[in-house]
XYZ file of C-alpha atoms in Angstrom:
127
model
C -7.850 160.590 146.458
C -10.162 158.856 144.008
C -8.369 156.914 141.319
C -9.227 154.647 138.395
C -6.345 152.754 136.812
C -6.943 150.971 133.515
C -4.792 148.158 132.171
C -4.884 145.381 129.600
C -4.845 147.319 126.361
C -2.574 146.462 123.462
C -2.277 145.519 119.814
C -4.366 142.612 118.564
C -5.400 141.263 115.189
C -8.989 141.427 114.023
C -10.958 138.559 115.513
C -8.795 138.471 118.608
C -9.614 139.132 122.256
C -8.466 141.394 125.064
C -9.482 141.819 128.675
C -9.340 145.278 130.188
C -9.213 145.896 133.925
C -9.974 149.008 135.947
C -8.736 149.105 139.523
C -10.577 151.626 141.674
C -9.408 153.244 144.888
C -10.291 156.144 147.152
C -14.059 155.623 147.143
C -16.664 153.016 148.084
C -16.808 151.012 144.873
C -20.113 149.306 145.721
C -21.885 152.666 145.901
C -20.913 153.788 142.400
C -22.115 153.291 138.863
C -19.150 152.505 136.667
C -18.426 151.810 133.047
C -16.189 151.781 130.010
C -15.967 154.535 127.437
C -13.811 154.848 124.358
C -12.544 157.616 122.147
C -11.150 157.124 118.670
C -9.084 159.823 116.925
C -11.322 162.617 115.703
C -14.411 161.203 117.380
C -16.349 161.951 120.538
C -16.031 159.766 123.590
C -18.765 157.145 123.595
C -20.162 154.801 126.210
C -19.262 151.187 125.540
C -20.719 149.415 128.554
C -21.852 150.690 131.925
C -23.420 149.212 135.012
C -25.391 150.798 137.783
C -24.666 147.843 140.053
C -27.900 145.906 140.499
C -29.864 148.010 138.040
C -28.713 146.301 134.893
C -26.038 146.691 132.263
C -25.906 148.903 129.196
C -24.055 147.899 126.041
C -23.608 150.013 122.958
C -25.190 148.360 119.926
C -21.789 148.156 118.237
C -20.411 145.835 120.944
C -23.426 143.725 121.913
C -22.637 140.040 121.720
C -18.878 140.694 121.606
C -18.059 142.573 124.830
C -18.917 141.587 128.387
C -18.563 143.854 131.392
C -18.253 142.574 134.935
C -17.449 144.069 138.286
C -15.858 142.510 141.354
C -16.951 144.663 144.260
C -14.715 142.742 146.670
C -11.684 143.739 144.592
C -13.007 147.161 143.563
C -12.292 146.217 139.978
C -14.215 146.518 136.715
C -13.463 144.313 133.732
C -14.252 144.404 130.044
C -13.859 141.169 128.122
C -13.636 141.972 124.430
C -13.914 139.247 121.812
C -14.108 139.185 118.028
C -12.404 142.560 117.927
C -12.725 144.695 114.822
C -10.517 147.501 113.488
C -13.306 149.961 114.338
C -12.867 149.058 118.000
C -9.514 150.836 117.925
C -9.595 153.615 120.523
C -8.404 154.729 123.905
C -10.587 152.976 126.458
C -11.429 154.789 129.677
C -12.968 153.613 132.886
C -15.288 156.125 134.553
C -17.440 156.209 137.678
C -20.101 158.312 139.358
C -21.841 158.001 142.741
C -25.151 156.186 142.997
C -26.954 153.472 141.070
C -28.689 154.317 137.809
C -30.863 152.241 135.512
C -29.152 150.654 132.545
C -30.743 152.881 129.918
C -29.309 156.013 131.553
C -26.166 154.862 133.296
C -23.546 155.743 130.675
C -25.064 159.181 130.118
C -25.120 159.793 133.858
C -21.516 158.733 134.373
C -20.347 160.851 131.466
C -22.201 163.878 132.818
C -21.060 163.840 136.453
C -18.365 161.208 136.830
C -14.591 161.015 136.777
C -12.350 158.819 134.660
C -8.914 157.280 134.525
C -6.090 157.970 132.089
C -7.146 155.327 129.616
C -5.538 152.378 127.870
C -4.928 152.093 124.131
C -6.556 149.291 122.167
C -5.427 148.854 118.584
C -6.987 146.260 116.301
C -5.188 145.540 113.065
C -6.963 144.223 109.981
């Protein structure tokens, strides 16, 4: 059974940092594109940062310079280091994956179209 389990969310003040983790199981992690998405109340789910393995990394403009994604294929784990958090970063953050490697410019769209996600972890940034 494929599974993605997110952790690390919480309540933080504006300007603070959090590190999210996504532990994957049930599939060959190395062979998948994977990324982070978020959904705020009343808004559509959006791609935050995605990686097609060796084909580069996508970051949404709103998080460039503040968020860093990394993957540890040996541990089948994806991370999202978030710094200088803003109230508008408040959302449920989801990890999602899809088979294959996709170039950075298309990877989040691809994962959203054909992939599967975890249950999410809440991030709340207070002003």
